[in-house]
Tab-separated table of C-alpha atoms in Angstrom:
chain	number	residue	atom	x	y	z
W	22	UNK	CA	0.000	0.000	0.000
W	23	UNK	CA	2.852	2.378	0.802
W	24	UNK	CA	4.397	1.597	-2.553
W	25	UNK	CA	1.102	2.330	-4.321
W	26	UNK	CA	0.735	5.576	-2.413
W	27	UNK	CA	4.121	6.730	-3.707
W	28	UNK	CA	3.179	6.065	-7.308
W	29	UNK	CA	1.330	8.660	-9.339
W	30	UNK	CA	-1.392	6.290	-10.500
W	31	UNK	CA	-3.290	8.946	-12.420
W	32	UNK	CA	-0.107	10.099	-14.130
W	33	UNK	CA	0.698	6.548	-15.185
W	34	UNK	CA	-2.828	6.131	-16.550
W	35	UNK	CA	-2.535	9.361	-18.556
W	36	UNK	CA	0.848	8.241	-19.930
W	37	UNK	CA	-0.553	4.829	-20.882
W	38	UNK	CA	-3.544	6.377	-22.614
W	39	UNK	CA	-1.237	8.630	-24.615
W	40	UNK	CA	0.491	5.537	-26.016
W	41	UNK	CA	-2.733	4.188	-27.519
W	42	UNK	CA	-3.348	5.068	-31.178
W	43	UNK	CA	-5.887	7.828	-31.563
W	44	UNK	CA	-8.888	6.787	-33.587
W	45	UNK	CA	-10.635	9.034	-36.007
W	46	UNK	CA	-14.187	9.973	-35.275
W	47	UNK	CA	-16.741	7.688	-36.838
W	48	UNK	CA	-19.082	10.177	-38.492
W	49	UNK	CA	-18.856	13.544	-40.191
W	50	UNK	CA	-22.236	15.247	-40.612
W	51	UNK	CA	-22.792	17.467	-43.663
W	52	UNK	CA	-25.854	19.727	-44.045
W	53	UNK	CA	-28.389	18.478	-46.577
W	54	UNK	CA	-29.144	20.685	-49.579
W	55	UNK	CA	-32.812	21.506	-50.251
W	56	UNK	CA	-32.769	24.048	-53.065
W	57	UNK	CA	-31.246	21.969	-55.871
W	58	UNK	CA	-33.102	22.060	-59.192
W	59	UNK	CA	-33.736	19.188	-61.581
W	60	UNK	CA	-31.019	20.302	-64.012
W	61	UNK	CA	-28.424	20.461	-61.255
W	62	UNK	CA	-29.431	17.001	-60.021
W	63	UNK	CA	-29.021	15.604	-63.526
W	64	UNK	CA	-25.568	17.160	-63.760
W	65	UNK	CA	-24.560	15.665	-60.425
W	66	UNK	CA	-25.864	12.204	-61.381
W	67	UNK	CA	-23.934	12.324	-64.669
W	68	UNK	CA	-20.807	13.495	-62.868
W	69	UNK	CA	-21.004	10.679	-60.309
W	70	UNK	CA	-21.481	8.130	-63.099
W	71	UNK	CA	-18.419	9.452	-64.896
W	72	UNK	CA	-16.390	9.380	-61.703
W	73	UNK	CA	-17.542	5.855	-60.810
W	74	UNK	CA	-16.688	4.583	-64.288
W	75	UNK	CA	-13.127	5.856	-63.960
W	76	UNK	CA	-12.788	4.287	-60.502
W	77	UNK	CA	-13.806	0.918	-61.941
W	78	UNK	CA	-11.220	1.325	-64.708
W	79	UNK	CA	-8.685	1.957	-61.940
W	80	UNK	CA	-9.361	-1.497	-60.480
W	81	UNK	CA	-11.401	-0.461	-57.443
W	82	UNK	CA	-13.840	-2.891	-55.844
W	83	UNK	CA	-17.512	-2.137	-56.414
W	84	UNK	CA	-18.068	-1.622	-52.682
W	85	UNK	CA	-15.281	0.982	-52.601
W	86	UNK	CA	-16.799	2.728	-55.622
W	87	UNK	CA	-20.201	2.878	-53.910
W	88	UNK	CA	-18.598	4.273	-50.737
W	89	UNK	CA	-16.715	6.920	-52.719
W	90	UNK	CA	-19.860	8.026	-54.574
W	91	UNK	CA	-21.784	8.189	-51.280
W	92	UNK	CA	-19.139	10.403	-49.676
W	93	UNK	CA	-18.805	12.682	-52.707
W	94	UNK	CA	-22.592	13.120	-53.013
W	95	UNK	CA	-22.799	13.887	-49.295
W	96	UNK	CA	-20.314	16.728	-49.757
W	97	UNK	CA	-22.765	18.255	-52.236
W	98	UNK	CA	-25.551	17.790	-49.685
W	99	UNK	CA	-27.291	14.965	-51.567
W	100	UNK	CA	-28.262	11.361	-51.008
W	101	UNK	CA	-27.191	8.825	-53.614
W	102	UNK	CA	-28.273	5.275	-54.365
W	103	UNK	CA	-26.157	3.238	-56.754
W	104	UNK	CA	-25.976	-0.143	-58.433
W	105	UNK	CA	-22.365	-0.882	-59.402
W	106	UNK	CA	-20.972	-3.823	-61.366
W	107	UNK	CA	-17.547	-4.085	-63.063
W	108	UNK	CA	-19.016	-3.252	-66.493
W	109	UNK	CA	-21.200	-0.260	-65.580
W	110	UNK	CA	-23.176	1.562	-62.908
W	111	UNK	CA	-26.548	3.204	-62.229
W	112	UNK	CA	-26.684	6.250	-59.940
W	113	UNK	CA	-29.778	7.969	-58.493
W	114	UNK	CA	-29.232	11.344	-56.843
W	115	UNK	CA	-31.702	13.103	-54.556
W	116	UNK	CA	-35.161	11.879	-53.623
W	117	UNK	CA	-36.524	10.842	-50.279
W	118	UNK	CA	-35.370	8.268	-47.787
W	119	UNK	CA	-37.577	5.688	-49.530
W	120	UNK	CA	-35.476	5.982	-52.710
W	121	UNK	CA	-38.191	7.618	-54.808
W	122	UNK	CA	-37.705	10.756	-56.835
W	123	UNK	CA	-34.416	12.328	-57.745
W	124	UNK	CA	-32.526	11.872	-61.011
W	125	UNK	CA	-31.155	8.624	-62.450
W	126	UNK	CA	-28.202	8.172	-64.793
W	127	UNK	CA	-26.162	5.263	-66.192
W	128	UNK	CA	-22.600	4.889	-67.453
W	129	UNK	CA	-20.807	1.878	-68.977
W	130	UNK	CA	-17.171	1.135	-68.220
W	131	UNK	CA	-15.292	1.535	-71.485
W	132	UNK	CA	-11.638	1.609	-72.478
W	133	UNK	CA	-8.505	-0.043	-71.115
W	134	UNK	CA	-7.489	-0.066	-67.468
W	135	UNK	CA	-5.893	3.117	-66.169
W	136	UNK	CA	-2.136	3.401	-65.839
W	137	UNK	CA	-0.598	4.003	-62.427
W	138	UNK	CA	-0.010	7.712	-63.064
W	139	UNK	CA	-3.684	8.072	-64.048
W	140	UNK	CA	-4.741	6.117	-60.959
W	141	UNK	CA	-2.745	8.507	-58.774
W	142	UNK	CA	-4.425	11.568	-60.302
W	143	UNK	CA	-7.881	10.004	-59.996
W	144	UNK	CA	-7.436	9.013	-56.361
W	145	UNK	CA	-6.143	12.475	-55.493
W	146	UNK	CA	-9.247	13.982	-57.093
W	147	UNK	CA	-11.564	11.638	-55.177
W	148	UNK	CA	-9.813	12.425	-51.890
W	149	UNK	CA	-10.277	16.128	-52.568
W	150	UNK	CA	-13.968	15.639	-53.414
W	151	UNK	CA	-14.425	13.738	-50.169
W	152	UNK	CA	-13.172	16.803	-48.290
W	153	UNK	CA	-15.058	19.520	-50.162
W	154	UNK	CA	-17.619	20.121	-52.919
W	155	UNK	CA	-15.513	20.741	-56.023
W	156	UNK	CA	-17.235	22.654	-58.881
W	157	UNK	CA	-18.556	20.360	-61.601
W	158	UNK	CA	-16.620	21.990	-64.440
W	159	UNK	CA	-13.362	21.600	-62.559
W	160	UNK	CA	-14.016	17.889	-61.971
W	161	UNK	CA	-14.860	17.264	-65.625
W	162	UNK	CA	-11.761	19.133	-66.766
W	163	UNK	CA	-9.615	17.004	-64.461
W	164	UNK	CA	-11.170	13.771	-65.798
W	165	UNK	CA	-10.640	14.891	-69.405
W	166	UNK	CA	-7.012	15.700	-68.679
W	167	UNK	CA	-6.591	12.323	-66.988
W	168	UNK	CA	-7.879	10.404	-70.022
W	169	UNK	CA	-5.843	12.426	-72.518
W	170	UNK	CA	-2.596	12.243	-70.560
W	171	UNK	CA	0.144	10.601	-72.665
W	172	UNK	CA	2.284	7.800	-71.352
W	173	UNK	CA	5.068	9.030	-69.122
W	174	UNK	CA	7.817	7.021	-70.839
W	175	UNK	CA	8.833	6.451	-74.453
W	176	UNK	CA	7.820	3.285	-76.370
W	177	UNK	CA	11.366	1.948	-75.979
W	178	UNK	CA	11.236	2.376	-72.199
W	179	UNK	CA	7.767	0.789	-72.131
W	180	UNK	CA	8.985	-2.323	-73.974
W	181	UNK	CA	12.023	-2.478	-71.683
W	182	UNK	CA	9.629	-2.310	-68.727
W	183	UNK	CA	7.754	-5.304	-70.128
W	184	UNK	CA	11.038	-7.207	-70.450
W	185	UNK	CA	11.760	-6.483	-66.781
W	186	UNK	CA	8.275	-7.689	-65.822
W	187	UNK	CA	8.823	-10.925	-67.730
W	188	UNK	CA	12.284	-11.560	-66.305
W	189	UNK	CA	11.074	-10.701	-62.808
W	190	UNK	CA	8.165	-13.142	-62.871
W	191	UNK	CA	10.300	-15.831	-64.521
W	192	UNK	CA	13.095	-15.443	-61.952
W	193	UNK	CA	10.590	-15.948	-59.157
W	194	UNK	CA	9.462	-19.234	-60.744
W	195	UNK	CA	12.539	-20.759	-62.416
W	196	UNK	CA	15.862	-18.899	-62.486
W	197	UNK	CA	18.721	-20.111	-64.666
W	198	UNK	CA	20.908	-18.070	-67.003
W	199	UNK	CA	19.466	-19.629	-70.227
W	200	UNK	CA	15.918	-19.273	-68.910
W	201	UNK	CA	16.473	-15.591	-68.096
W	202	UNK	CA	17.747	-15.043	-71.651
W	203	UNK	CA	14.639	-16.759	-72.992
W	204	UNK	CA	12.380	-14.650	-70.767
W	205	UNK	CA	14.021	-11.443	-72.010
W	206	UNK	CA	13.754	-12.345	-75.710
W	207	UNK	CA	10.137	-13.515	-75.522
W	208	UNK	CA	9.245	-10.589	-73.259
W	209	UNK	CA	10.604	-8.163	-75.859
W	210	UNK	CA	8.522	-9.848	-78.583
W	211	UNK	CA	5.297	-9.715	-76.546
W	212	UNK	CA	6.064	-6.155	-75.408
W	213	UNK	CA	6.320	-5.020	-79.026
W	214	UNK	CA	3.142	-6.927	-79.879
W	215	UNK	CA	1.250	-5.205	-77.064
W	216	UNK	CA	2.694	-1.831	-78.061
W	217	UNK	CA	1.201	-2.147	-81.549
W	218	UNK	CA	-1.957	-3.846	-80.293
W	219	UNK	CA	-2.758	-1.032	-77.866
W	220	UNK	CA	-2.732	1.403	-80.783
W	221	UNK	CA	-5.253	-0.749	-82.690
W	222	UNK	CA	-8.248	-1.183	-80.359
W	223	UNK	CA	-10.007	-3.709	-82.621
W	224	UNK	CA	-7.125	-6.190	-82.098
W	225	UNK	CA	-7.344	-6.248	-78.275
W	226	UNK	CA	-9.670	-9.250	-78.146
W	227	UNK	CA	-7.351	-11.418	-80.234
W	228	UNK	CA	-4.158	-10.137	-78.602
W	229	UNK	CA	-3.985	-12.731	-75.766
W	230	UNK	CA	-4.397	-15.625	-78.203
W	231	UNK	CA	-1.871	-14.170	-80.654
W	232	UNK	CA	0.700	-13.572	-77.905
W	233	UNK	CA	0.237	-17.083	-76.485
W	234	UNK	CA	0.694	-18.647	-79.946
W	235	UNK	CA	3.853	-16.590	-80.545
W	236	UNK	CA	5.367	-17.455	-77.169
W	237	UNK	CA	4.518	-21.156	-77.352
W	238	UNK	CA	5.704	-21.694	-80.933
W	239	UNK	CA	8.980	-19.890	-80.225
W	240	UNK	CA	9.562	-21.877	-77.045
W	241	UNK	CA	8.772	-25.165	-78.798
W	242	UNK	CA	11.211	-24.381	-81.612
W	243	UNK	CA	14.182	-22.851	-79.764
W	244	UNK	CA	14.005	-23.604	-76.012
W	245	UNK	CA	15.474	-27.083	-76.285
W	246	UNK	CA	18.334	-26.742	-78.787
W	247	UNK	CA	19.436	-23.214	-77.790
W	248	UNK	CA	18.607	-22.871	-74.089
W	249	UNK	CA	18.504	-26.521	-72.999
W	250	UNK	CA	15.312	-25.803	-71.099
W	251	UNK	CA	11.870	-27.380	-71.249
W	252	UNK	CA	9.524	-25.280	-73.426
W	253	UNK	CA	6.901	-25.248	-70.670
W	254	UNK	CA	9.264	-23.207	-68.486
W	255	UNK	CA	9.007	-20.275	-70.913
W	256	UNK	CA	5.258	-20.269	-71.585
W	257	UNK	CA	3.934	-18.257	-68.643
W	258	UNK	CA	6.278	-15.305	-67.784
W	259	UNK	CA	6.075	-13.513	-71.184
W	260	UNK	CA	2.269	-13.466	-70.841
W	261	UNK	CA	2.377	-11.600	-67.509
W	262	UNK	CA	0.372	-8.582	-68.718
W	263	UNK	CA	-2.534	-10.857	-69.663
W	264	UNK	CA	-2.620	-12.858	-66.412
W	265	UNK	CA	-5.858	-12.071	-64.523
W	266	UNK	CA	-4.463	-12.418	-61.004
W	267	UNK	CA	-5.983	-9.147	-59.772
W	268	UNK	CA	-9.376	-10.013	-61.310
W	269	UNK	CA	-9.366	-13.426	-59.620
W	270	UNK	CA	-8.535	-11.929	-56.232
W	271	UNK	CA	-10.988	-9.031	-56.538
W	272	UNK	CA	-13.711	-11.462	-57.648
W	273	UNK	CA	-13.130	-13.594	-54.561
W	274	UNK	CA	-13.259	-10.490	-52.352
W	275	UNK	CA	-16.526	-9.384	-53.979
W	276	UNK	CA	-18.084	-12.795	-53.341
W	277	UNK	CA	-16.893	-12.811	-49.731
W	278	UNK	CA	-18.451	-9.388	-49.096
W	279	UNK	CA	-21.836	-10.344	-50.584
W	280	UNK	CA	-21.455	-8.668	-53.990
W	281	UNK	CA	-22.309	-11.887	-55.801
W	282	UNK	CA	-23.054	-10.372	-59.215
W	283	UNK	CA	-19.833	-8.345	-59.307
W	284	UNK	CA	-17.779	-11.251	-58.002
W	285	UNK	CA	-19.151	-13.690	-60.573
W	286	UNK	CA	-18.608	-11.148	-63.367
W	287	UNK	CA	-14.950	-10.665	-62.419
W	288	UNK	CA	-14.318	-14.404	-62.044
W	289	UNK	CA	-16.034	-15.144	-65.350
W	290	UNK	CA	-13.912	-12.509	-67.091
W	291	UNK	CA	-10.730	-13.910	-65.524
W	292	UNK	CA	-11.665	-17.457	-66.519
W	293	UNK	CA	-12.313	-16.370	-70.121
W	294	UNK	CA	-8.831	-14.796	-70.290
W	295	UNK	CA	-7.273	-18.005	-68.945
W	296	UNK	CA	-9.146	-20.022	-71.565
W	297	UNK	CA	-8.026	-17.684	-74.361
W	298	UNK	CA	-4.397	-17.949	-73.263
W	299	UNK	CA	-4.668	-21.737	-72.955
W	300	UNK	CA	-6.196	-21.870	-76.441
W	301	UNK	CA	-3.217	-19.943	-77.785
W	302	UNK	CA	-0.791	-22.302	-76.022
W	303	UNK	CA	-2.666	-25.301	-77.485
W	304	UNK	CA	-2.512	-23.867	-81.017
W	305	UNK	CA	1.195	-23.099	-80.592
W	306	UNK	CA	2.012	-26.652	-79.526
W	307	UNK	CA	0.104	-28.047	-82.510
W	308	UNK	CA	1.743	-25.691	-85.002
W	309	UNK	CA	5.334	-26.443	-83.966
W	310	UNK	CA	6.754	-29.640	-82.514
W	311	UNK	CA	9.193	-29.326	-79.649
W	312	UNK	CA	12.809	-29.806	-80.702
W	313	UNK	CA	14.900	-31.992	-78.394
W	314	UNK	CA	17.750	-30.680	-76.302
W	315	UNK	CA	21.230	-32.196	-76.711
W	316	UNK	CA	22.856	-30.405	-73.796
W	317	UNK	CA	22.669	-30.390	-70.022
W	318	UNK	CA	20.224	-28.188	-68.140
W	319	UNK	CA	21.815	-25.212	-66.397
W	320	UNK	CA	22.068	-25.009	-62.620
W	321	UNK	CA	19.645	-22.706	-60.748
W	322	UNK	CA	21.071	-19.300	-59.898
W	323	UNK	CA	20.474	-19.563	-56.174
W	324	UNK	CA	18.198	-18.320	-53.389
W	325	UNK	CA	18.939	-14.687	-54.229
W	326	UNK	CA	17.404	-14.913	-57.692
W	327	UNK	CA	13.709	-14.617	-56.639
W	328	UNK	CA	14.505	-11.471	-54.620
W	329	UNK	CA	16.237	-9.883	-57.599
W	330	UNK	CA	13.159	-10.932	-59.584
W	331	UNK	CA	10.998	-8.895	-57.200
W	332	UNK	CA	13.148	-5.819	-57.879
W	333	UNK	CA	12.902	-6.403	-61.639
W	334	UNK	CA	9.157	-6.701	-61.240
W	335	UNK	CA	9.021	-3.372	-59.414
W	336	UNK	CA	11.089	-1.486	-61.988
W	337	UNK	CA	9.040	-3.118	-64.744
W	338	UNK	CA	5.862	-1.763	-63.182
W	339	UNK	CA	7.343	1.709	-62.984
W	340	UNK	CA	8.183	1.748	-66.693
W	341	UNK	CA	5.387	-0.278	-68.250
W	342	UNK	CA	2.502	1.181	-66.243
W	343	UNK	CA	3.876	4.736	-66.139
W	344	UNK	CA	4.149	4.987	-62.380
W	345	UNK	CA	5.365	8.343	-60.984
W	346	UNK	CA	9.154	8.122	-60.446
W	347	UNK	CA	8.873	9.510	-56.924
W	348	UNK	CA	7.117	6.317	-55.753
W	349	UNK	CA	10.014	4.074	-56.832
W	350	UNK	CA	11.466	3.455	-53.369
W	351	UNK	CA	8.050	3.024	-51.773
W	352	UNK	CA	6.861	0.579	-54.427
W	353	UNK	CA	10.019	-1.541	-54.256
W	354	UNK	CA	9.842	-1.591	-50.453
W	355	UNK	CA	6.188	-2.688	-50.570
W	356	UNK	CA	6.927	-5.509	-53.010
W	357	UNK	CA	9.873	-6.736	-50.935
W	358	UNK	CA	7.789	-6.577	-47.741
W	359	UNK	CA	4.998	-8.590	-49.382
W	360	UNK	CA	7.464	-11.184	-50.618
W	361	UNK	CA	9.131	-11.392	-47.211
W	362	UNK	CA	5.819	-11.794	-45.376
W	363	UNK	CA	4.682	-14.480	-47.812
W	364	UNK	CA	7.991	-16.367	-47.615
W	365	UNK	CA	8.263	-16.307	-43.814
W	366	UNK	CA	4.624	-17.313	-43.299
W	367	UNK	CA	4.991	-20.094	-45.880
W	368	UNK	CA	7.985	-21.517	-44.014
W	369	UNK	CA	6.002	-21.574	-40.767
W	370	UNK	CA	2.614	-22.870	-41.903
W	371	UNK	CA	2.547	-23.580	-45.644
W	372	UNK	CA	1.734	-21.774	-48.868
W	373	UNK	CA	-1.912	-21.076	-48.019
W	374	UNK	CA	-1.028	-19.271	-44.813
W	375	UNK	CA	1.719	-17.428	-46.684
W	376	UNK	CA	-0.819	-16.066	-49.170
W	377	UNK	CA	-3.158	-15.121	-46.297
W	378	UNK	CA	-0.379	-13.315	-44.403
W	379	UNK	CA	0.618	-11.345	-47.507
W	380	UNK	CA	-3.022	-10.340	-47.972
W	381	UNK	CA	-3.352	-9.193	-44.352
W	382	UNK	CA	-0.256	-7.018	-44.648
W	383	UNK	CA	-1.285	-5.317	-47.892
W	384	UNK	CA	-4.075	-2.866	-46.820
W	385	UNK	CA	-2.392	-1.373	-43.723
W	386	UNK	CA	0.958	-1.178	-45.495
W	387	UNK	CA	-0.587	0.573	-48.520
W	388	UNK	CA	-2.392	3.030	-46.235
W	389	UNK	CA	0.798	3.681	-44.241
W	390	UNK	CA	2.736	4.378	-47.434
W	391	UNK	CA	-0.089	6.615	-48.691
W	392	UNK	CA	0.085	8.777	-45.554
W	393	UNK	CA	3.850	9.237	-45.722
W	394	UNK	CA	4.466	9.505	-49.443
W	395	UNK	CA	1.237	11.254	-50.519
W	396	UNK	CA	0.754	8.356	-52.946
W	397	UNK	CA	-2.740	6.831	-53.266
W	398	UNK	CA	-2.836	3.325	-51.835
W	399	UNK	CA	-4.202	1.892	-55.096
W	400	UNK	CA	-0.805	2.575	-56.733
W	401	UNK	CA	0.701	0.108	-54.232
W	402	UNK	CA	-2.242	-2.323	-54.257
W	403	UNK	CA	-2.166	-3.165	-57.962
W	404	UNK	CA	1.532	-4.180	-58.259
W	405	UNK	CA	1.339	-6.202	-55.043
W	406	UNK	CA	-1.646	-8.129	-56.409
W	407	UNK	CA	0.473	-9.062	-59.407
W	408	UNK	CA	3.357	-10.106	-57.160
W	409	UNK	CA	1.203	-12.787	-55.548
W	410	UNK	CA	0.603	-14.159	-59.129
W	411	UNK	CA	-2.461	-16.409	-58.679
W	412	UNK	CA	-3.047	-15.814	-62.409
W	413	UNK	CA	0.190	-17.612	-63.299
W	414	UNK	CA	-0.878	-20.637	-61.255
W	415	UNK	CA	-4.304	-20.546	-62.889
W	416	UNK	CA	-2.882	-20.455	-66.419
W	417	UNK	CA	-0.491	-23.290	-65.578
W	418	UNK	CA	-3.339	-25.476	-64.318
W	419	UNK	CA	-5.704	-24.750	-67.209
W	420	UNK	CA	-2.965	-25.294	-69.807
W	421	UNK	CA	-2.009	-28.600	-68.169
W	422	UNK	CA	-5.582	-29.799	-68.536
W	423	UNK	CA	-6.184	-28.517	-72.088
W	424	UNK	CA	-2.752	-28.891	-73.681
W	425	UNK	CA	-0.977	-31.703	-71.881
W	426	UNK	CA	-4.108	-33.659	-70.982
W	427	UNK	CA	-2.781	-33.999	-67.424
W	428	UNK	CA	-6.144	-34.047	-65.694
W	429	UNK	CA	-4.845	-35.056	-62.281
W	430	UNK	CA	-1.943	-32.594	-62.157
W	431	UNK	CA	-4.018	-29.839	-63.739
W	432	UNK	CA	-6.868	-30.275	-61.286
W	433	UNK	CA	-4.419	-30.254	-58.381
W	434	UNK	CA	-2.947	-26.976	-59.659
W	435	UNK	CA	-6.425	-25.550	-60.220
W	436	UNK	CA	-7.497	-26.405	-56.671
W	437	UNK	CA	-4.259	-24.877	-55.384
W	438	UNK	CA	-5.007	-21.700	-57.350
W	439	UNK	CA	-8.546	-21.476	-55.932
W	440	UNK	CA	-7.252	-21.926	-52.382
W	441	UNK	CA	-4.515	-19.324	-52.934
W	442	UNK	CA	-6.981	-16.786	-54.321
W	443	UNK	CA	-9.362	-17.360	-51.409
W	444	UNK	CA	-6.507	-17.011	-48.901
W	445	UNK	CA	-5.338	-13.717	-50.435
W	446	UNK	CA	-8.910	-12.397	-50.523
W	447	UNK	CA	-9.578	-13.281	-46.895
W	448	UNK	CA	-6.281	-11.743	-45.872
W	449	UNK	CA	-7.075	-8.480	-47.672
W	450	UNK	CA	-10.484	-8.336	-45.981
W	451	UNK	CA	-8.936	-8.912	-42.542
W	452	UNK	CA	-6.279	-6.265	-43.196
W	453	UNK	CA	-8.862	-3.775	-44.449
W	454	UNK	CA	-11.038	-4.440	-41.395
W	455	UNK	CA	-8.247	-3.180	-39.138
W	456	UNK	CA	-8.589	0.317	-40.569
W	457	UNK	CA	-11.182	2.935	-39.753
W	458	UNK	CA	-12.142	6.033	-41.661
W	459	UNK	CA	-14.816	8.660	-41.041
W	460	UNK	CA	-18.182	8.191	-42.705
W	461	UNK	CA	-20.069	11.098	-44.206
W	462	UNK	CA	-23.777	11.464	-43.529
W	463	UNK	CA	-26.412	14.143	-44.118
W	464	UNK	CA	-27.770	16.208	-41.283
W	465	UNK	CA	-30.299	19.024	-40.991
W	466	UNK	CA	-30.634	21.235	-44.113
W	467	UNK	CA	-28.348	24.234	-44.279
W	468	UNK	CA	-29.705	27.742	-44.227
W	469	UNK	CA	-30.458	29.033	-47.775
W	470	UNK	CA	-27.716	31.134	-49.360
W	471	UNK	CA	-27.925	33.587	-52.264
W	472	UNK	CA	-25.349	31.630	-54.315
W	473	UNK	CA	-27.861	29.011	-55.495
W	474	UNK	CA	-27.589	25.226	-55.271
W	475	UNK	CA	-24.509	23.627	-53.813
W	476	UNK	CA	-22.004	22.318	-56.312
W	477	UNK	CA	-22.150	25.279	-58.699
W	478	UNK	CA	-20.101	27.127	-56.122
W	479	UNK	CA	-18.151	25.707	-53.241
W	480	UNK	CA	-20.562	25.352	-50.314
W	481	UNK	CA	-19.987	25.912	-46.677
W	482	UNK	CA	-18.531	22.588	-45.608
W	483	UNK	CA	-18.412	23.331	-41.928
W	484	UNK	CA	-19.185	20.017	-40.275
W	485	UNK	CA	-19.470	18.598	-36.860
W	486	UNK	CA	-18.252	15.296	-35.469
W	487	UNK	CA	-20.656	12.995	-33.628
């Protein structure tokens, strides 16, 4: 008792409470707008559709798109109800609590996925719109500039970035000196093919099949006599840009969160890409017979090779997807951290737990990097999804079934891919659940102002925390 009396118990309690992380308030209340006209509501609905379409092109989950549209509409003092799927979205703005009234608009999702520099600009715009009501014309001008922005690097640098992506993925799977040479040559060929294909939109559908035929026929003809490697070693890495690993993982996350329609749409799209690539591999093997090797297979490079492959993968992302140069160190650090977490967890409890641990680490790490580097977390999310490469496992399994006729081995690989995708998805959901962010909601209507409806001019965004 004497000892307790000498201690400053209250001081210790205050010091302990100061060590706890401070949580953000749960709710930010924004005054509801009452004086908006029908024309202004239609403009807002069209603007939200345009914004949501770009977010879907940036690879955002449908639930995140709905949350972003809700927060942006709340800043303009309006309720919004949306129906979002990966291929389009409906948005209703205004109306009563029962969902009636207001203005409805629709927008399809068209065009290729956004590059990383475009994703950064889009996320910065959305963050700004979550903080204040940005004038409509300014938002539209920013979106037009985003779409028209040219690639950051020259075509030569872009093809070199694709070579680095190919070598990086190949080194993580099978690293020998001849194999790395094969990855680089085939990666250059597919990089050039994609460079021309992206400038001819009508060829995009056939591009995966064409690339798979090119890679397979070349590997069948030259892998054995020149590289002394099995042709199957070279099939997958040069097709890295077509692998639907992110779509598989996002589809599993959508299903786990109850967005069944969006999840099935993403998984169906990913499966169709895998089938197209497998069809190309099948055609390539039938066009050209594999030539035998008369030399000895090279020795693996060592345990350091996969880690160098991760660095190649990071630099390839920077060049091929036009990432801002200032995020180089952060992106490489995130990829190495993901690889380390996956490797350590795999050693302790197997590959499934390794995929789960990497998924758990991803959301808080991306948010931490976003706070310190002013880089949107989606710029880190997308490359890390590719690092976990469930798409490569999926293509391997499907090609084993279709091309080699190895039903048992192919089914085993396919089951392994499904388990890996589910583990990554569950890990991402657990990691995302550890984070909290304020939610915007509408409160009592604001007093009328002479400037007209909110949105045409920047409204008074004074808010209170509940």
